[in-house]
PDB file of C-alpha atoms in Angstrom:
ATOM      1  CA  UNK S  16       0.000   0.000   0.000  1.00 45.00           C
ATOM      2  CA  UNK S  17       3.204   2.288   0.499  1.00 45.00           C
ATOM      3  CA  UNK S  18       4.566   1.543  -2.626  1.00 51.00           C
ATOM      4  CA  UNK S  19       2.317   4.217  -4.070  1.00 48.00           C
ATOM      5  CA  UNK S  20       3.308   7.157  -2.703  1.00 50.00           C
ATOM      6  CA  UNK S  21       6.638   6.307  -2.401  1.00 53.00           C
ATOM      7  CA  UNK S  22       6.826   5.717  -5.842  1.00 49.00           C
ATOM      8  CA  UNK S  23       5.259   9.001  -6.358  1.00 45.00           C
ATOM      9  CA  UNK S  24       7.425  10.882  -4.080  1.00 49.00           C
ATOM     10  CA  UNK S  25      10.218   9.676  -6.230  1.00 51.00           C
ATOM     11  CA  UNK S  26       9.279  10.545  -9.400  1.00 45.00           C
ATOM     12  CA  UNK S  27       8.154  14.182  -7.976  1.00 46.00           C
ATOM     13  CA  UNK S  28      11.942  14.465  -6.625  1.00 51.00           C
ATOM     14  CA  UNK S  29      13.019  13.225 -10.088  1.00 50.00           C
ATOM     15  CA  UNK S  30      11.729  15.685 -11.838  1.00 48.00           C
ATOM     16  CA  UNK S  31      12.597  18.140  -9.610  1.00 48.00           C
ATOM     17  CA  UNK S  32      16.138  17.323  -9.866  1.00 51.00           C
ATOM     18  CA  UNK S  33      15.271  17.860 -13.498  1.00 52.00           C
ATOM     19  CA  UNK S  34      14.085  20.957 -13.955  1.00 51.00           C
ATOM     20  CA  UNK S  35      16.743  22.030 -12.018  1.00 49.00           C
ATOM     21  CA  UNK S  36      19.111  20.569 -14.387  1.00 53.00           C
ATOM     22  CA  UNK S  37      17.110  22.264 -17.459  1.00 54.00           C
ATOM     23  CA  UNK S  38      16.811  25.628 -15.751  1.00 49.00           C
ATOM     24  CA  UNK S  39      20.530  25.880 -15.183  1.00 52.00           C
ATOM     25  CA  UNK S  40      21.016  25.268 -18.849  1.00 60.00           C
ATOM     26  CA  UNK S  41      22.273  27.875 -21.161  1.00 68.00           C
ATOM     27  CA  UNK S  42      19.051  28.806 -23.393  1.00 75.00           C
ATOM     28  CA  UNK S  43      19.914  28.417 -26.809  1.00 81.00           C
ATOM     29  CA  UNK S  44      20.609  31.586 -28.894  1.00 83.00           C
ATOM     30  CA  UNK S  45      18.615  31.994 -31.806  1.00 84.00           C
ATOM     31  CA  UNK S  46      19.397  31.448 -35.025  1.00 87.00           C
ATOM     32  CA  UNK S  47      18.710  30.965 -38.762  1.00 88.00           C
ATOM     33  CA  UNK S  48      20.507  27.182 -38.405  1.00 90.00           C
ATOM     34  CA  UNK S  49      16.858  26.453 -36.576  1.00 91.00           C
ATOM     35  CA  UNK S  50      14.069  26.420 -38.939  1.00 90.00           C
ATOM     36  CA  UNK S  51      11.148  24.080 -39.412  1.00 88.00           C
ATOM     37  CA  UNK S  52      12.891  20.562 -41.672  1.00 90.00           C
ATOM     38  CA  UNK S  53      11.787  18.926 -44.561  1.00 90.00           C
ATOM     39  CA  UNK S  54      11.287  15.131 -45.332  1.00 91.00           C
ATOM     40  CA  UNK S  55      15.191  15.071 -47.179  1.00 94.00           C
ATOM     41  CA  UNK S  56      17.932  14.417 -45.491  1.00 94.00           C
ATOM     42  CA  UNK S  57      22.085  14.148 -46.844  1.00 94.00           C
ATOM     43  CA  UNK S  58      24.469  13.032 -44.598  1.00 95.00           C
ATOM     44  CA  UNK S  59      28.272  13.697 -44.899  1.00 96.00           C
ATOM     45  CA  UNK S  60      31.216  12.217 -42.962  1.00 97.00           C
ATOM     46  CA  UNK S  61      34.443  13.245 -41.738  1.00 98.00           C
ATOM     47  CA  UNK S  62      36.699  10.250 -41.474  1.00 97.00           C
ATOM     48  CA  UNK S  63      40.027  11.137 -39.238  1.00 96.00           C
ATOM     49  CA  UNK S  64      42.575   9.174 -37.444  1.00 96.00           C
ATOM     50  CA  UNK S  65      41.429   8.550 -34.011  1.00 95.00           C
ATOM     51  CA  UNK S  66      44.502   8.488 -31.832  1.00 94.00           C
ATOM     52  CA  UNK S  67      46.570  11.872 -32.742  1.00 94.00           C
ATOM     53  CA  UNK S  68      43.067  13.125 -31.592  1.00 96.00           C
ATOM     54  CA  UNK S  69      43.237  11.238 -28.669  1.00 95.00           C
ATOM     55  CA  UNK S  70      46.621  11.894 -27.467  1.00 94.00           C
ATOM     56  CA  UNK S  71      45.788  16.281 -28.124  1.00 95.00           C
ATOM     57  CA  UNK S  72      42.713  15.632 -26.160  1.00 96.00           C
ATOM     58  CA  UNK S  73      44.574  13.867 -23.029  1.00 94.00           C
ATOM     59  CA  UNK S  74      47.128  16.843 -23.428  1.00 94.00           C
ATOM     60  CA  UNK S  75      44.669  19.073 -22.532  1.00 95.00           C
ATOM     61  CA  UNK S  76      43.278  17.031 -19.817  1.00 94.00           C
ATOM     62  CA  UNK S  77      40.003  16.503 -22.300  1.00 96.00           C
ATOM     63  CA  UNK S  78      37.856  14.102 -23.519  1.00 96.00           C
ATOM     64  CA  UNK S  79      37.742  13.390 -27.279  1.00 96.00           C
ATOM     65  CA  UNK S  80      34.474  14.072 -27.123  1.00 96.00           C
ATOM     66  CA  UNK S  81      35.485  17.526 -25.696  1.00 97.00           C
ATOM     67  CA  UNK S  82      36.663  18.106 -28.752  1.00 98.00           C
ATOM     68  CA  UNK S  83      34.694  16.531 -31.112  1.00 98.00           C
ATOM     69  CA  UNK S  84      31.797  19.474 -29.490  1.00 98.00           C
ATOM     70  CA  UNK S  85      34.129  22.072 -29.749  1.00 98.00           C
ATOM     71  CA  UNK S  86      34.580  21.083 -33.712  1.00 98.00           C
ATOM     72  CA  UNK S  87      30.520  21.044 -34.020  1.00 98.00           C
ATOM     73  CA  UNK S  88      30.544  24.781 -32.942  1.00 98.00           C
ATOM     74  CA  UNK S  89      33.034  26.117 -34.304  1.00 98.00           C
ATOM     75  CA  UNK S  90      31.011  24.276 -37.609  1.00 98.00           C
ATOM     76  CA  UNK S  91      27.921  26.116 -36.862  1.00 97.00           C
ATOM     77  CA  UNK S  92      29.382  29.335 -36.047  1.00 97.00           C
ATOM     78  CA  UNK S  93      30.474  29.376 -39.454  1.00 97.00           C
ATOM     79  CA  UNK S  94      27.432  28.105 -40.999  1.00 96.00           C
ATOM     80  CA  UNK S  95      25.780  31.128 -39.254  1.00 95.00           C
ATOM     81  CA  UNK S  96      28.426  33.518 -40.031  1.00 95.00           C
ATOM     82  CA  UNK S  97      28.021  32.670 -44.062  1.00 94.00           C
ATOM     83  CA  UNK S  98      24.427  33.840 -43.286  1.00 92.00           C
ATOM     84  CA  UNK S  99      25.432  37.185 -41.503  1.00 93.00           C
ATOM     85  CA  UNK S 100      24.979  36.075 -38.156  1.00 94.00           C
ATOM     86  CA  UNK S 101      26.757  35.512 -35.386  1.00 94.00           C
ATOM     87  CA  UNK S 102      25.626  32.982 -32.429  1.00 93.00           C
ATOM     88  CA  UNK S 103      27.821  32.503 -29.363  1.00 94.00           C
ATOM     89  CA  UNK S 104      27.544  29.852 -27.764  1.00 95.00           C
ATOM     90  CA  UNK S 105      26.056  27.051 -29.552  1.00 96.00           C
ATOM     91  CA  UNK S 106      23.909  24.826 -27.670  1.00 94.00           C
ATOM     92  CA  UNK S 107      24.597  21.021 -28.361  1.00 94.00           C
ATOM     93  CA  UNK S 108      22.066  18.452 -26.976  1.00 89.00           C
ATOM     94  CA  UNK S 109      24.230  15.628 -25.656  1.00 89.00           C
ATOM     95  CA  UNK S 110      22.800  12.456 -24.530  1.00 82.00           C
ATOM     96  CA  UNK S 111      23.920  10.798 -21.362  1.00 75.00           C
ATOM     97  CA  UNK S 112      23.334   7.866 -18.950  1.00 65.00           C
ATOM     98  CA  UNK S 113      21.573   8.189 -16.365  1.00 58.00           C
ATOM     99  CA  UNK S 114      22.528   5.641 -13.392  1.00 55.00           C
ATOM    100  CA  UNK S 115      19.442   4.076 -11.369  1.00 51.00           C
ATOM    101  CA  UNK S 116      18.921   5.713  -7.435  1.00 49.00           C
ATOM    102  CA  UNK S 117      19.769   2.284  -5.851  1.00 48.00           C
ATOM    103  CA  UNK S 118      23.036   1.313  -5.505  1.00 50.00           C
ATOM    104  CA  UNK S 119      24.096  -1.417  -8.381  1.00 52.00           C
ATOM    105  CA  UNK S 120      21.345   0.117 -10.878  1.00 51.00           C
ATOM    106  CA  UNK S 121      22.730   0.426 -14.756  1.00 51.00           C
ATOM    107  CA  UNK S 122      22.710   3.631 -16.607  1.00 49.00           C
ATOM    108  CA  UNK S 123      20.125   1.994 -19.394  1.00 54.00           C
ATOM    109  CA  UNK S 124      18.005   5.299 -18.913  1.00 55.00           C
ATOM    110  CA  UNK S 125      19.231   7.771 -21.282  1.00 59.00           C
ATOM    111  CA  UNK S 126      18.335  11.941 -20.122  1.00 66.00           C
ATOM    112  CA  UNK S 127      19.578  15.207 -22.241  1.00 72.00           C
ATOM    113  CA  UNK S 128      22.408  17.667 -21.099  1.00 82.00           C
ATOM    114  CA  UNK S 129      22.657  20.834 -23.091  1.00 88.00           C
ATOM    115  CA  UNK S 130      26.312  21.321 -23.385  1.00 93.00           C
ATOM    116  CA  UNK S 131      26.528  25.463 -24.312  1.00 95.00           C
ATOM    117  CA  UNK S 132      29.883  25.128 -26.557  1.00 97.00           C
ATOM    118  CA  UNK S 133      31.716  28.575 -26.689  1.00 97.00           C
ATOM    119  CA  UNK S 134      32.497  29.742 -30.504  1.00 97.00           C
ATOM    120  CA  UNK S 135      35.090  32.886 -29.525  1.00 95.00           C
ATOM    121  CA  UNK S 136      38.332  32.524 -28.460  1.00 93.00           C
ATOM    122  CA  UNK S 137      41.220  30.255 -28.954  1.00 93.00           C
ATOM    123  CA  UNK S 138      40.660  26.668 -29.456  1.00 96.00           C
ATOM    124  CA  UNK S 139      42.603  25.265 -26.370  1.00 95.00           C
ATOM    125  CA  UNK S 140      40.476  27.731 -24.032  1.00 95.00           C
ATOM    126  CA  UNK S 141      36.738  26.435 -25.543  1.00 97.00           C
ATOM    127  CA  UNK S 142      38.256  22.451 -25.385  1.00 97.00           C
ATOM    128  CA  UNK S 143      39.055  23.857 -21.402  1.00 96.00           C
ATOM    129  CA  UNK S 144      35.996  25.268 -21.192  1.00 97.00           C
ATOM    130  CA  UNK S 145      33.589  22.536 -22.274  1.00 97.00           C
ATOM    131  CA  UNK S 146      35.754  19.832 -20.404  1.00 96.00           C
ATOM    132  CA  UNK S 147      34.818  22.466 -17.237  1.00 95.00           C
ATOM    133  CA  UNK S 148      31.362  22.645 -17.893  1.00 91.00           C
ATOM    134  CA  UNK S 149      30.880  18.825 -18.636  1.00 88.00           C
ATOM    135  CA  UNK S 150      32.822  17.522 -15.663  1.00 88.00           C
ATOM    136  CA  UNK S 151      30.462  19.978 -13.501  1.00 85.00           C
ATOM    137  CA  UNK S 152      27.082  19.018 -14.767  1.00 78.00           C
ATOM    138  CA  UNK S 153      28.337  15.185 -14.492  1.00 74.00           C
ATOM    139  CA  UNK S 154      29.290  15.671 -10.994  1.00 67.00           C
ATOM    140  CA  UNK S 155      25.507  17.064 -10.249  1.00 59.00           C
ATOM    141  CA  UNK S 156      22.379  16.046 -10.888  1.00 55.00           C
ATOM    142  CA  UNK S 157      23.010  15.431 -15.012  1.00 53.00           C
ATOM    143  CA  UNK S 158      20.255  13.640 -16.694  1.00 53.00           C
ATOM    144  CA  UNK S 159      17.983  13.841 -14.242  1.00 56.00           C
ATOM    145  CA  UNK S 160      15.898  15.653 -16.913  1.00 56.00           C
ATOM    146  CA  UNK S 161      14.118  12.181 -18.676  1.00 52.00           C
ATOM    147  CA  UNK S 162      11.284  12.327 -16.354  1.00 56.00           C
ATOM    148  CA  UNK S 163      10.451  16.350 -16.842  1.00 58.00           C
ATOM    149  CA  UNK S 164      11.060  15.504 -20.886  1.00 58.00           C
ATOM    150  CA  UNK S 165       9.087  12.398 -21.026  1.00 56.00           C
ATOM    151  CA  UNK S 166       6.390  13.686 -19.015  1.00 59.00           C
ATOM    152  CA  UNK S 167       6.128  16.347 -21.527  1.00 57.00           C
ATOM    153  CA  UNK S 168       6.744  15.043 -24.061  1.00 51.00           C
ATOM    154  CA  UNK S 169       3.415  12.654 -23.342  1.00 65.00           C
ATOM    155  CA  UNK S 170       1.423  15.285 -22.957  1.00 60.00           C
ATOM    156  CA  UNK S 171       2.181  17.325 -26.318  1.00 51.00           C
ATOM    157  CA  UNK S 172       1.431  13.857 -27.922  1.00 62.00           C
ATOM    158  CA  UNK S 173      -1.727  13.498 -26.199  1.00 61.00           C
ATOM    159  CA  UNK S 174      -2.608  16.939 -27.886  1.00 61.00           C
ATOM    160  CA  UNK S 175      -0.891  16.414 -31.018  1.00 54.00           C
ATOM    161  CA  UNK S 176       1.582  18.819 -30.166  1.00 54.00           C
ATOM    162  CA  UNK S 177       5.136  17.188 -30.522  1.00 53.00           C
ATOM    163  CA  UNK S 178       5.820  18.309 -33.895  1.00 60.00           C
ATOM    164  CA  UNK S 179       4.595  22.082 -33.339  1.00 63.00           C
ATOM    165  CA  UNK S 180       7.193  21.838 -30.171  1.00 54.00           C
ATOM    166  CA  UNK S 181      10.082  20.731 -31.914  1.00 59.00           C
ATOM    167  CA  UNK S 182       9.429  22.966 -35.145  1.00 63.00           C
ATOM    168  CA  UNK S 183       9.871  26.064 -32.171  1.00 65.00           C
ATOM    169  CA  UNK S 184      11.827  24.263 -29.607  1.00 71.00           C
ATOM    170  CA  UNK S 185      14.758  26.941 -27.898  1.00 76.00           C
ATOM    171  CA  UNK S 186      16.533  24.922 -25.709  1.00 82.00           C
ATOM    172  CA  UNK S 187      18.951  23.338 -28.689  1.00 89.00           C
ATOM    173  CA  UNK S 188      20.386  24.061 -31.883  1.00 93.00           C
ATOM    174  CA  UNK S 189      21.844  21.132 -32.629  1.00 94.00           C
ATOM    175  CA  UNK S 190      22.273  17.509 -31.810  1.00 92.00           C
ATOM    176  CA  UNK S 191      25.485  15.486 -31.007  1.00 95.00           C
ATOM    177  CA  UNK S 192      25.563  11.399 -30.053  1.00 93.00           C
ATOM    178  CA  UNK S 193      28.575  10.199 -30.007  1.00 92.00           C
ATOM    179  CA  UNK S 194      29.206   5.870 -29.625  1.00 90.00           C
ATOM    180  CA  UNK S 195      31.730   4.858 -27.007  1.00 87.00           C
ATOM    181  CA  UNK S 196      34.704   3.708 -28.250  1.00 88.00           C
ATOM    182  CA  UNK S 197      34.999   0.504 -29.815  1.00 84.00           C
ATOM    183  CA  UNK S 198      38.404  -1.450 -28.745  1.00 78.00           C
ATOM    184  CA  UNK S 199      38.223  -4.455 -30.272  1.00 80.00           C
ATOM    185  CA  UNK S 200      37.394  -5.399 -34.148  1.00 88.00           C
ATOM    186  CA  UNK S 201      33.586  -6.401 -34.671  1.00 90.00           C
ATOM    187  CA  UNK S 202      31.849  -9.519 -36.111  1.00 91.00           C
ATOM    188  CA  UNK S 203      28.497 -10.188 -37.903  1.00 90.00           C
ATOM    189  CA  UNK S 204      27.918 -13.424 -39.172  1.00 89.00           C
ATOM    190  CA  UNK S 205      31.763 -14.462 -38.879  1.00 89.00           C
ATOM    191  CA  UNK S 206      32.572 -11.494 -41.465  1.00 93.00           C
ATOM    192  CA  UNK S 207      34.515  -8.439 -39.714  1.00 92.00           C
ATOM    193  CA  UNK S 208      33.163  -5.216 -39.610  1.00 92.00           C
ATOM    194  CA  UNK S 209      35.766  -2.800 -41.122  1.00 91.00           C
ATOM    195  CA  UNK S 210      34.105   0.582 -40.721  1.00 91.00           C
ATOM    196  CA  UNK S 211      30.964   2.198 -38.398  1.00 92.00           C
ATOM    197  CA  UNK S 212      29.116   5.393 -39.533  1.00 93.00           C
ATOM    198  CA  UNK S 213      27.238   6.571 -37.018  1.00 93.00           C
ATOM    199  CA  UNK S 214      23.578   8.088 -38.103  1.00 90.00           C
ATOM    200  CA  UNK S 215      21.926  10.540 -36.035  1.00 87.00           C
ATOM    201  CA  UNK S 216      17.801  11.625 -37.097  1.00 82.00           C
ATOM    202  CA  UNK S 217      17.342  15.206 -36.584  1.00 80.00           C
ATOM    203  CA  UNK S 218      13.560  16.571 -36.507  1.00 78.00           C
ATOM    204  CA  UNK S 219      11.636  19.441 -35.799  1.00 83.00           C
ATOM    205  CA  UNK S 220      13.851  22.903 -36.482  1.00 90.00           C
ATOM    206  CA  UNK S 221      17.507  21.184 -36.085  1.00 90.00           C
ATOM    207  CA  UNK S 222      18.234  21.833 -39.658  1.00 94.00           C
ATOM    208  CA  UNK S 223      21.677  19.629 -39.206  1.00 95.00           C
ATOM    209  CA  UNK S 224      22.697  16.692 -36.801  1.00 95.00           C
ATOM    210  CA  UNK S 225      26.297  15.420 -35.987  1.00 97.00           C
ATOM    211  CA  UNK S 226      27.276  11.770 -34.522  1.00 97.00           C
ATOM    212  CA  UNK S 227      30.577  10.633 -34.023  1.00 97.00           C
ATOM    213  CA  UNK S 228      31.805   6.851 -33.570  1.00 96.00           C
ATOM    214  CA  UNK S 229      35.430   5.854 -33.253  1.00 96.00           C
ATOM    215  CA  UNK S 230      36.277   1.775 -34.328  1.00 95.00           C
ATOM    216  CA  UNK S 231      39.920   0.511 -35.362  1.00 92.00           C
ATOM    217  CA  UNK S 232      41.914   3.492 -34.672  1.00 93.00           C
ATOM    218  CA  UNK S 233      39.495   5.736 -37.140  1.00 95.00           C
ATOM    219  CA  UNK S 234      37.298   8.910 -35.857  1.00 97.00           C
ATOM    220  CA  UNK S 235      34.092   8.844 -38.292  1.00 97.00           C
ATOM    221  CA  UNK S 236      31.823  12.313 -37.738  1.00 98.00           C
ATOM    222  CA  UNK S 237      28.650  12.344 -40.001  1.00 97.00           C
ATOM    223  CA  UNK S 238      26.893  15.596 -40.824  1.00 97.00           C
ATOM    224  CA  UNK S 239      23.083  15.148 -41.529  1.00 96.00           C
ATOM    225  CA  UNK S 240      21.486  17.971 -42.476  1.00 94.00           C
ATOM    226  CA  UNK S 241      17.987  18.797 -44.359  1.00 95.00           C
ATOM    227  CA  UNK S 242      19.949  20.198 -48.020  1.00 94.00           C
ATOM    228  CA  UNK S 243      16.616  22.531 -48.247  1.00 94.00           C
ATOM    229  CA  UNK S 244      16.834  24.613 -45.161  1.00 92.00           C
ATOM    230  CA  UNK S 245      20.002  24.070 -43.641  1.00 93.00           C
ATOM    231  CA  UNK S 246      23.852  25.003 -44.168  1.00 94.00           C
ATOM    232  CA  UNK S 247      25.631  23.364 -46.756  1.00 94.00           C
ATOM    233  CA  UNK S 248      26.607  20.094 -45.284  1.00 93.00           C
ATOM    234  CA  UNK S 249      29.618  19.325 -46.955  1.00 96.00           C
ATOM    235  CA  UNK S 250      30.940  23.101 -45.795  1.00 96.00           C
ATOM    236  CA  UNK S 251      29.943  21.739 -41.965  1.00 97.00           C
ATOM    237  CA  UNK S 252      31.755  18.680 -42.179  1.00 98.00           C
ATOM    238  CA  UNK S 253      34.935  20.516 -43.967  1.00 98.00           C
ATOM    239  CA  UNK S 254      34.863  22.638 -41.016  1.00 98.00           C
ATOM    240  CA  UNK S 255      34.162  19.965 -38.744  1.00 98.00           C
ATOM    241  CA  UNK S 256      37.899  18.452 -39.735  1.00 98.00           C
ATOM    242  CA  UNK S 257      39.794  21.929 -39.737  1.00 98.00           C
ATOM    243  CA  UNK S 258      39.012  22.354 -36.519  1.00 98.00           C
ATOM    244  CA  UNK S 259      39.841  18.507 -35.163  1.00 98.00           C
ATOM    245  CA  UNK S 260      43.417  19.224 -37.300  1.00 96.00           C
ATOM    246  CA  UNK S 261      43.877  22.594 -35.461  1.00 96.00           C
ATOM    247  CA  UNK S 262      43.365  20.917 -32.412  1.00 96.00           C
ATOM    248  CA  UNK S 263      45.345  18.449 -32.489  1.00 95.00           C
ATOM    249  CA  UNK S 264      48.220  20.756 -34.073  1.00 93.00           C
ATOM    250  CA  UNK S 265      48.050  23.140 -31.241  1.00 92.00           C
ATOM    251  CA  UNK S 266      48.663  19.731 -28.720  1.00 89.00           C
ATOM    252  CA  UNK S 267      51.609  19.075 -30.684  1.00 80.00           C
ATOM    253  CA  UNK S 268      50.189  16.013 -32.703  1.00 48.00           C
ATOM    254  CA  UNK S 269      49.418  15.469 -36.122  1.00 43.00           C
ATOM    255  CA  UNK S 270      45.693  14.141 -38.165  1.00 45.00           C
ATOM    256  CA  UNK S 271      46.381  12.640 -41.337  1.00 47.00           C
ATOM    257  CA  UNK S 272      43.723  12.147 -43.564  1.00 44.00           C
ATOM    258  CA  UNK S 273      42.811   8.739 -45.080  1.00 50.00           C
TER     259      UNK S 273
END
């Protein structure tokens, strides 16, 4: 009979803990790169090797991932810039795990955290920056926002609402998964895989989409973008791999290109 309340109680903490989370968020600017999307989609890829990338990011006490978000906003900032605007920071929706609230409980849940990804300044001090603001918000409360989202998310549904919401959504402008790291070579069938391209879907007014995936000693990035209202998606990705090179050259590595 107490399970009721107490399951209650929990989910009204939870989302709590959420909206805490999505109120301490950076809103996201806006900007021409979010407009109502089409039914097309193109997709583009950026294809690097994965461990000069690794060994800058460790050199600046990063994740690769770090830097892979840095890359994405320095990508839209010029997108915007070709379209005489400028937007500062760029918000990147970045999905994380969220671990259970009893001890031994798997992070199988998966909740949003805005990352708000600096576009001025050197390189080094954004990759800082964004390593900062990520190791903060993962020491908190991060993720706790899946209940608050789902919740609402139910009821725009209910009143056939979810695609007006995410043609006029604010929180975002764009969308970054990126795959753990593969170590090991994988098998299907007995036949070895000997590439992964990560796809990401992008709806609503997210007019372009990165994912990133690294496998065998290869970082893939893949651009997917709507070719009728968004930026020019091979421009994105070419961006998207000057600024992984610069990176790396300003840690003292080197990216060679396959």
């Amino acid at each position: 009979r107490l399970r009721a309340p107490r399951r209650a109680t929990a989910l009204l903490r939870a989302a709590a803990a959420g909206r805490r989370e999505l109120a301490g968020s950076t809103p996201a600017p806006p900007s021409v790169l979010n407009r109502a999307t089409g039914p097309r989609r193109r997709s583009t890829l950026v294809d690097l090797d994965a461990e000069p990338l690794a060994a800058a990011a460790h050199t600046l006490g990063a994740s690769v991932n770090d830097v892979v978000l840095v890359a994405v906003g320095e990508a839209m900032r010029a997108a915007a810039a070709t379209r005489g605007e400028h937007v500062d920071p760029v918000v990147v929706s970045v999905p994380v795990a969220v671990r259970g609230p009893r001890p031994g409980s798997t992070g199988n849940a998966v909740g949003v955290m805005p990352v708000a990804v600096p576009t001025s300044g050197d390189l080094v001090a954004r990759v800082r920056a964004v390593t900062a603001q990520r190791r903060a918000r993962l020491d908190g409360d991060h993720g706790r926002s899946l209940p608050l989202v789902l919740l609402a998310f139910r009821v725009l549904r209910v009143l056939h609402l979810v695609r007006r919401y995410l043609d006029r959504q604010r929180l975002v402008n764009t969308l970054l998964t990126a795959l753990p790291a593969v170590p090991g070579p994988l098998r299907v069938g007995g036949a070895e895989v000997s590439a992964v391209v990560p796809l990401v879907p992008n709806r609503g007014n997210t007019t372009v989409a990165f994912a990133s995936a690294r496998y065998r000693g290869r970082l893939v990035v893949s651009v997917v973008g709507d070719p009728d209202t968004g930026p020019d998606d091979e421009a994105v990705a070419g961006a998207v791999r000057r600024t992984l090179e610069e990176v790396v050259a300003l840690a003292g590595a080197t990216v060679t290109a396959p």
